[in-house]
Short mmCIF file of C-alpha atoms in Angstrom, two decimals:
data_model
loop_
_atom_site.label_atom_id
_atom_site.label_comp_id
_atom_site.label_asym_id
_atom_site.label_seq_id
_atom_site.Cartn_x
_atom_site.Cartn_y
_atom_site.Cartn_z
CA MET A 1 -62.02 -0.34 -20.49
CA LEU A 2 -62.41 1.96 -17.45
CA VAL A 3 -59.68 4.49 -16.69
CA CYS A 4 -59.11 7.40 -14.34
CA PRO A 5 -61.04 10.35 -15.82
CA GLU A 6 -58.11 12.75 -15.34
CA SER A 7 -54.92 10.75 -15.87
CA LYS A 8 -56.40 7.94 -18.04
CA LEU A 9 -54.45 5.42 -15.92
CA ARG A 10 -56.07 1.99 -15.68
CA LEU A 11 -58.39 1.06 -12.82
CA THR A 12 -58.75 -2.25 -10.98
CA SER A 13 -61.66 -3.20 -8.73
CA VAL A 14 -60.67 -4.18 -5.18
CA PRO A 15 -62.68 -4.84 -1.99
CA ILE A 16 -63.34 -1.76 0.12
CA GLU A 17 -61.12 -3.13 2.92
CA ALA A 18 -58.13 -3.42 0.58
CA ALA A 19 -58.65 0.13 -0.64
CA VAL A 20 -58.76 1.49 2.91
CA ASP A 21 -55.56 -0.39 3.77
CA LYS A 22 -53.87 1.06 0.69
CA LEU A 23 -55.03 4.66 1.00
CA ASP A 24 -55.49 5.37 4.71
CA ASP A 25 -52.28 6.72 6.23
CA GLY A 26 -53.82 7.15 9.66
CA ARG A 27 -55.51 10.47 8.98
CA GLY A 28 -58.59 8.92 7.39
CA LEU A 29 -59.87 8.93 3.83
CA SER A 30 -61.29 11.99 2.17
CA THR A 31 -62.55 12.81 -1.30
CA ARG A 32 -60.69 15.15 -3.60
CA ARG A 33 -63.46 17.68 -3.15
CA GLY A 34 -62.34 17.91 0.47
CA LEU A 35 -65.10 15.97 2.23
CA PRO A 36 -64.70 12.89 4.45
CA ALA A 37 -65.15 9.72 2.42
CA ASP A 38 -68.59 8.17 2.95
CA LEU A 39 -68.10 4.40 2.79
CA ALA A 40 -71.63 3.41 3.84
CA ASP A 41 -72.93 2.33 0.40
CA VAL A 42 -69.59 1.53 -1.24
CA SER A 43 -69.41 -2.08 -2.43
CA SER A 44 -65.86 -1.93 -3.81
CA VAL A 45 -63.28 0.57 -5.07
CA LEU A 46 -61.66 1.04 -8.48
CA MET A 47 -58.01 1.65 -7.60
CA ARG A 48 -55.82 3.65 -9.95
CA GLU A 49 -52.81 1.68 -11.13
CA ASP A 50 -50.35 4.04 -9.39
CA GLY A 51 -52.19 3.56 -6.08
CA ALA A 52 -52.70 7.29 -5.57
CA CYS A 53 -56.50 7.20 -5.42
CA GLY A 54 -59.58 5.06 -5.84
CA PHE A 55 -63.12 5.57 -7.06
CA PRO A 56 -66.19 4.24 -5.24
CA GLU A 57 -68.45 1.62 -6.76
CA LEU A 58 -72.05 1.89 -5.57
CA GLY A 59 -73.46 -1.51 -6.43
CA ARG A 60 -73.13 -1.82 -10.21
CA VAL A 61 -72.41 1.88 -10.71
CA PRO A 62 -68.82 3.19 -10.47
CA VAL A 63 -68.54 6.89 -9.64
CA LEU A 64 -65.73 8.10 -11.90
CA MET A 65 -65.64 11.83 -11.23
CA ALA A 66 -62.34 13.35 -10.10
CA PRO A 67 -63.87 15.23 -7.13
CA GLU A 68 -65.27 11.96 -5.74
CA ALA A 69 -61.97 10.02 -5.78
CA PHE A 70 -60.90 8.58 -2.42
CA VAL A 71 -57.45 9.68 -1.28
CA ALA A 72 -55.40 9.75 1.88
CA SER A 73 -56.05 13.16 3.37
CA GLY A 74 -54.01 15.78 1.52
CA SER A 75 -52.17 13.32 -0.77
CA LEU A 76 -53.48 14.74 -4.07
CA PRO A 77 -54.51 18.29 -5.00
CA ALA A 78 -58.09 19.20 -4.18
CA VAL A 79 -60.61 19.47 -7.02
CA ASP A 80 -62.82 22.55 -7.10
CA VAL A 81 -66.40 21.56 -7.95
CA SER A 82 -67.12 25.13 -9.07
CA ASP A 83 -64.79 24.50 -12.03
CA PRO A 84 -66.90 24.78 -15.23
CA ARG A 85 -66.29 21.08 -15.94
CA TYR A 86 -68.13 20.04 -12.78
CA ALA A 87 -70.34 22.97 -11.75
CA GLU A 88 -73.55 22.06 -13.57
CA ALA A 89 -73.31 18.39 -12.61
CA TYR A 90 -73.20 19.26 -8.92
CA ASP A 91 -75.76 22.08 -9.15
CA GLU A 92 -78.31 19.89 -10.93
CA ASP A 93 -77.68 16.48 -9.38
CA GLU A 94 -80.66 16.51 -7.04
CA TYR A 95 -83.07 17.76 -9.71
CA TYR A 96 -82.13 15.14 -12.30
CA SER A 97 -81.38 12.20 -10.00
CA THR A 98 -84.59 12.57 -8.01
CA GLY A 99 -86.62 13.15 -11.16
CA ALA A 100 -85.21 10.08 -12.90
CA GLU A 101 -85.92 7.71 -10.03
CA THR A 102 -89.39 9.20 -9.51
CA ARG A 103 -90.30 8.82 -13.20
CA MET A 104 -89.06 5.24 -13.45
CA PRO A 105 -91.23 2.75 -11.50
CA SER A 106 -89.59 -0.21 -9.80
CA THR A 107 -90.96 -2.49 -12.52
CA PRO A 108 -91.34 -0.39 -15.68
CA ALA A 109 -94.18 -1.39 -17.99
CA GLU A 110 -93.57 1.22 -20.70
CA LEU A 111 -90.73 2.90 -22.53
CA GLY A 112 -92.03 6.36 -23.31
CA ASP A 113 -95.65 5.76 -24.30
CA VAL A 114 -95.01 2.32 -25.80
CA PRO A 115 -95.81 -0.81 -23.73
CA LEU A 116 -92.51 -2.51 -22.97
CA GLY A 117 -93.79 -5.94 -23.97
CA HIS A 118 -94.85 -4.60 -27.37
CA LEU A 119 -91.48 -2.93 -27.83
CA ILE A 120 -89.57 -6.11 -26.97
CA ALA A 121 -91.69 -8.15 -29.39
CA ALA A 122 -91.20 -5.61 -32.18
CA ALA A 123 -87.48 -5.07 -31.56
CA ALA A 124 -86.31 -8.16 -33.44
CA ARG A 125 -88.17 -6.98 -36.53
CA SER A 126 -86.70 -3.48 -36.17
CA SER A 127 -83.02 -4.36 -35.91
CA HIS A 128 -82.38 -3.60 -39.60
CA SER A 129 -84.91 -0.77 -39.96
CA PHE A 130 -84.11 1.22 -36.78
CA PRO A 131 -85.09 4.03 -36.20
CA GLU A 132 -88.18 2.95 -38.11
CA PRO A 133 -90.96 2.58 -37.24
CA ARG A 134 -90.45 5.93 -35.58
CA GLY A 135 -93.56 5.52 -33.41
CA LEU A 136 -91.65 2.84 -31.49
CA TRP A 137 -88.29 4.53 -31.06
CA ILE A 138 -88.65 8.32 -31.25
CA ASP A 139 -89.70 9.93 -27.96
CA ALA A 140 -88.43 13.54 -28.12
CA ILE A 141 -91.69 15.07 -29.35
CA TYR A 142 -90.42 18.63 -29.81
CA ASP A 143 -87.07 17.45 -31.18
CA CYS A 144 -88.39 14.44 -33.09
CA ALA A 145 -86.81 15.35 -36.43
CA ALA A 146 -83.42 15.91 -34.81
CA GLN A 147 -83.61 12.68 -32.80
CA HIS A 148 -84.62 10.67 -35.87
CA GLU A 149 -81.71 12.12 -37.82
CA ALA A 150 -79.28 11.33 -34.99
CA TYR A 151 -80.47 7.73 -34.74
CA ARG A 152 -80.20 7.31 -38.53
CA HIS A 153 -76.60 8.53 -38.41
CA LEU A 154 -75.72 5.79 -35.91
CA ALA A 155 -77.74 2.98 -37.51
CA PRO A 156 -77.46 0.09 -37.85
CA VAL A 157 -76.51 -0.47 -34.22
CA ALA A 158 -76.57 -4.29 -34.21
CA GLY A 159 -73.34 -5.74 -32.85
CA LYS A 160 -71.92 -2.36 -31.81
CA ARG A 161 -70.68 -1.05 -28.49
CA ILE A 162 -72.52 2.23 -27.96
CA LEU A 163 -72.11 5.00 -25.41
CA GLN A 164 -75.05 7.13 -24.33
CA LEU A 165 -73.67 10.41 -23.03
CA GLY A 166 -76.06 11.98 -20.53
CA GLY A 167 -79.79 12.36 -21.03
CA ILE A 168 -82.76 10.27 -19.93
CA ALA A 169 -82.35 6.62 -19.07
CA SER A 170 -83.94 5.02 -22.13
CA HIS A 171 -81.63 5.42 -25.14
CA ALA A 172 -79.00 2.88 -24.06
CA VAL A 173 -81.77 0.32 -23.50
CA LYS A 174 -83.29 0.99 -26.93
CA PHE A 175 -79.95 0.30 -28.59
CA LEU A 176 -79.73 -3.04 -26.79
CA LEU A 177 -83.25 -4.01 -27.84
CA VAL A 178 -82.34 -3.52 -31.52
CA GLY A 179 -79.18 -5.59 -31.24
CA ALA A 180 -76.30 -3.55 -29.83
CA ALA A 181 -73.66 -5.83 -28.32
CA GLU A 182 -73.17 -3.51 -25.34
CA SER A 183 -74.57 -0.18 -24.20
CA TRP A 184 -72.87 2.14 -21.75
CA LEU A 185 -74.57 5.07 -20.07
CA LEU A 186 -72.34 7.83 -18.73
CA THR A 187 -74.19 10.41 -16.64
CA PRO A 188 -73.29 12.75 -13.77
CA MET A 189 -76.58 11.74 -12.11
CA ILE A 190 -76.66 8.43 -10.26
CA GLY A 191 -80.45 8.52 -10.32
CA GLU A 192 -80.39 8.31 -14.13
CA ALA A 193 -78.01 5.35 -13.93
CA ARG A 194 -80.24 3.50 -11.48
CA ALA A 195 -83.33 4.25 -13.57
CA SER A 196 -81.62 2.90 -16.69
CA LEU A 197 -80.61 -0.32 -14.92
CA ARG A 198 -84.20 -0.71 -13.70
CA LEU A 199 -85.52 -0.32 -17.25
CA ALA A 200 -82.90 -2.71 -18.65
CA ARG A 201 -83.85 -5.32 -16.06
CA ALA A 202 -87.51 -5.11 -17.06
CA ALA A 203 -86.54 -5.36 -20.74
CA GLY A 204 -84.33 -8.40 -20.18
CA VAL A 205 -81.09 -6.72 -21.33
CA GLU A 206 -79.52 -5.80 -17.99
CA ASP A 207 -76.52 -8.08 -18.59
CA ARG A 208 -75.40 -5.91 -21.54
CA LEU A 209 -75.92 -2.50 -19.94
CA HIS A 210 -73.16 -0.73 -18.01
CA CYS A 211 -73.71 2.55 -16.17
CA VAL A 212 -71.03 4.97 -14.99
CA VAL A 213 -71.27 8.27 -13.13
CA GLY A 214 -68.99 10.76 -14.87
CA ILE A 215 -68.84 13.86 -17.07
CA GLY A 216 -68.37 14.39 -20.79
CA GLU A 217 -65.32 16.59 -20.32
CA GLU A 218 -63.40 13.71 -18.67
CA LEU A 219 -64.60 10.42 -20.12
CA PRO A 220 -63.35 7.50 -18.00
CA PHE A 221 -62.82 5.15 -20.95
CA GLU A 222 -59.83 3.88 -22.90
CA ASP A 223 -59.06 5.31 -26.33
CA ALA A 224 -61.10 3.86 -29.22
CA ALA A 225 -63.47 2.00 -26.90
CA PHE A 226 -66.76 2.63 -28.74
CA ASP A 227 -68.33 2.26 -32.17
CA ALA A 228 -70.87 5.03 -31.64
CA ILE A 229 -71.93 7.77 -29.21
CA TYR A 230 -75.42 9.21 -28.77
CA SER A 231 -76.20 12.26 -26.64
CA GLY A 232 -79.69 13.67 -26.21
CA GLY A 233 -79.96 17.14 -24.68
CA SER A 234 -76.63 17.01 -22.88
CA ILE A 235 -73.79 18.47 -24.96
CA HIS A 236 -75.03 22.01 -24.31
CA HIS A 237 -74.44 21.37 -20.59
CA THR A 238 -70.74 20.67 -21.22
CA VAL A 239 -67.56 22.61 -21.99
CA THR A 240 -67.57 21.66 -25.66
CA PRO A 241 -63.84 22.17 -26.45
CA LEU A 242 -63.27 19.39 -23.89
CA SER A 243 -66.30 17.13 -24.34
CA LEU A 244 -66.28 16.93 -28.15
CA PHE A 245 -62.59 16.01 -28.29
CA GLU A 246 -63.15 13.44 -25.55
CA CYS A 247 -65.93 11.91 -27.64
CA ARG A 248 -63.56 11.70 -30.59
CA ARG A 249 -60.87 10.08 -28.42
CA VAL A 250 -63.05 7.19 -27.29
CA LEU A 251 -64.43 6.40 -30.77
CA ARG A 252 -62.82 3.81 -33.02
CA ALA A 253 -61.83 4.46 -36.63
CA GLY A 254 -65.06 4.91 -38.56
CA GLY A 255 -66.96 5.58 -35.34
CA ARG A 256 -69.95 7.90 -35.31
CA PHE A 257 -71.16 10.63 -32.98
CA ALA A 258 -74.67 12.12 -32.88
CA ALA A 259 -76.18 14.62 -30.47
CA VAL A 260 -79.50 16.45 -30.20
CA ASP A 261 -79.42 19.84 -28.47
CA PRO A 262 -81.07 23.27 -28.34
CA TRP A 263 -79.67 26.15 -30.40
CA ARG A 264 -79.64 29.78 -29.35
CA THR A 265 -81.84 31.82 -31.69
CA PRO A 266 -83.32 35.32 -31.34
CA PHE A 267 -86.56 33.69 -30.20
CA TYR A 268 -84.86 32.05 -27.21
CA ARG A 269 -84.23 35.28 -25.31
CA ILE A 270 -87.74 36.55 -26.12
CA GLY A 271 -89.36 33.29 -25.04
CA ILE A 272 -87.49 33.13 -21.74
CA ALA A 273 -88.41 36.75 -20.97
CA VAL A 274 -92.11 36.21 -21.71
CA PHE A 275 -92.80 32.61 -20.70
CA GLY A 276 -89.90 31.63 -18.45
CA LYS A 277 -87.81 28.46 -18.66
CA ARG A 278 -89.22 24.99 -19.30
CA GLU A 279 -87.28 23.59 -16.32
CA PRO A 280 -85.62 25.23 -13.28
CA ILE A 281 -82.09 24.28 -14.37
CA HIS A 282 -79.18 25.60 -16.37
CA CYS A 283 -79.71 25.80 -20.11
CA ARG A 284 -77.02 27.25 -22.34
CA PRO A 285 -78.18 26.60 -25.91
CA LEU A 286 -75.44 26.01 -28.43
CA ASN A 287 -74.13 28.67 -30.79
CA PRO A 288 -71.55 28.72 -33.61
CA ALA A 289 -68.61 29.24 -31.24
CA ARG A 290 -69.60 26.34 -29.01
CA VAL A 291 -69.98 23.86 -31.89
CA ALA A 292 -66.76 24.92 -33.65
CA PRO A 293 -64.77 22.11 -31.92
CA LEU A 294 -67.02 19.55 -33.66
CA TYR A 295 -65.38 20.42 -36.99
CA GLU A 296 -61.91 20.17 -35.49
CA ALA A 297 -62.50 16.88 -33.69
CA PHE A 298 -64.11 14.86 -36.51
CA SER A 299 -63.08 14.09 -40.08
CA ARG A 300 -66.64 14.75 -41.22
CA ALA A 301 -68.98 16.97 -39.22
CA GLN A 302 -72.32 18.66 -39.71
CA VAL A 303 -74.80 20.73 -37.71
CA VAL A 304 -78.39 20.38 -38.97
CA HIS A 305 -81.16 22.72 -37.81
CA HIS A 306 -84.84 21.87 -37.35
CA GLY A 307 -88.00 23.69 -36.31
CA ALA A 308 -87.18 27.29 -37.25
CA LEU A 309 -90.80 28.46 -37.40
CA THR A 310 -92.73 26.03 -35.24
CA ARG A 311 -90.64 24.59 -32.39
CA TYR A 312 -90.96 27.55 -30.03
CA PRO A 313 -94.70 28.02 -30.70
CA LEU A 314 -95.21 24.31 -29.93
CA LEU A 315 -93.25 24.69 -26.68
CA VAL A 316 -95.32 27.73 -25.75
CA LEU A 317 -98.52 25.75 -26.34
CA GLN A 318 -97.16 22.96 -24.15
CA LYS A 319 -96.48 25.47 -21.39
CA LEU A 320 -100.10 26.62 -21.73
CA GLY A 321 -101.31 23.03 -21.38
CA VAL A 322 -101.75 22.08 -25.05
CA SER A 323 -99.39 19.24 -26.02
CA ALA A 324 -98.80 17.90 -29.51
CA SER A 325 -98.74 14.20 -30.31
CA LEU A 326 -95.58 12.69 -31.77
CA GLY A 327 -97.32 12.22 -35.12
CA ALA A 328 -98.49 15.82 -35.29
CA ALA A 329 -95.12 17.20 -34.19
CA TRP A 330 -93.35 15.04 -36.80
CA TRP A 331 -95.36 16.39 -39.72
CA ILE A 332 -95.22 19.96 -38.44
CA ASN A 333 -91.42 19.62 -38.27
CA ARG A 334 -91.24 18.16 -41.78
CA VAL A 335 -93.29 20.98 -43.30
CA ASP A 336 -91.35 23.59 -41.30
CA ASP A 337 -87.96 22.23 -42.43
CA LEU A 338 -89.06 21.95 -46.06
CA ALA A 339 -90.42 25.50 -46.14
CA CYS A 340 -87.36 26.97 -44.42
CA SER A 341 -84.98 25.13 -46.74
CA MET A 342 -86.36 27.26 -49.58
CA ALA A 343 -85.36 30.53 -47.89
CA PRO A 344 -81.58 31.11 -47.58
CA GLY A 345 -80.56 31.44 -43.95
CA LEU A 346 -83.99 30.75 -42.47
CA ARG A 347 -83.29 27.06 -41.81
CA ARG A 348 -80.35 28.10 -39.61
CA LEU A 349 -82.83 29.68 -37.19
CA GLY A 350 -83.99 26.21 -36.23
CA SER A 351 -83.67 25.88 -32.45
CA SER A 352 -83.38 22.08 -32.45
CA VAL A 353 -80.07 20.86 -33.85
CA THR A 354 -78.41 17.57 -34.63
CA LEU A 355 -74.63 17.44 -34.28
CA LEU A 356 -73.16 14.71 -36.49
CA GLY A 357 -69.55 13.55 -36.52
CA THR A 358 -67.67 10.68 -38.14
CA VAL A 359 -64.13 9.49 -37.41
CA GLY A 360 -62.05 8.79 -40.51
CA LEU A 361 -61.11 5.18 -41.23
CA THR A 362 -57.42 6.08 -41.17
CA ASP A 363 -57.49 8.53 -38.24
#
């Protein structure tokens, strides 16, 4: 299942002592980013089948990013973390990891605004109707229409192996609650992985959740490993000609991909200039050139826009301290989309988009 993110060679877990014996040639271990290997929290190592390197496992979370691979000093080429594949992950690690662990209490009682006990009790009744009722499962208030559409594209999820690519810790756990056989979370941020495991433990589904630190441009999974992939607010942080083809590679025949991301519209530049950014991090909204690989990677692909007239005003109100409820945002989105669908070209100004892809049955 797990492979080297670069070479796709198989990995085998070994005790840390065995990895040191294999890799240390007397000059000490280093990482491929050129730093001394920190073994303090490493529980075991995933050794590549050719023995050239190994990846640290921090408890239940393997770190499968090429720059973090353990090597004998100088035995493999160094990896530059300023490369576009890795730059944002390293720049934003502290912001996202710290935020995730701060937001998620040690014993979570809620998922979003829904009491966890209520969600668990309702999950069995929702396995065939997911993502309905939307009040239970939809949590992206200002992208609620896009998230609902993405979930519908992947449903039903019962019995499937699903990958959550980036984003907040909750989606993989939701899929397990409505019957997914396995959920995997791949994130560059170990804090998100730990938060997701904490939530899964509280929800009683920890045994079916697997978390991996990695990036979308170099997925550390075998070909055709998953039935579905969901990504919420993460694809725009990636190099899409790499990440979208990697998503296609790890999906089985008939597999489905769905992502929710921001779209660059004329209002984006104006809003940033006047009101500033929502968060102090990189944000490179998608545009036609960046989503073009979606149509090359998948047999069937679609980009659907939402919120052309109202999403940015709602975000401005939030910045001014006036937040919409999920119910209000949902109906505002519905009316907005319906009205814009009547005017040619206006719907394509929607700044919240759903990327949908399906792998052909014979691909």
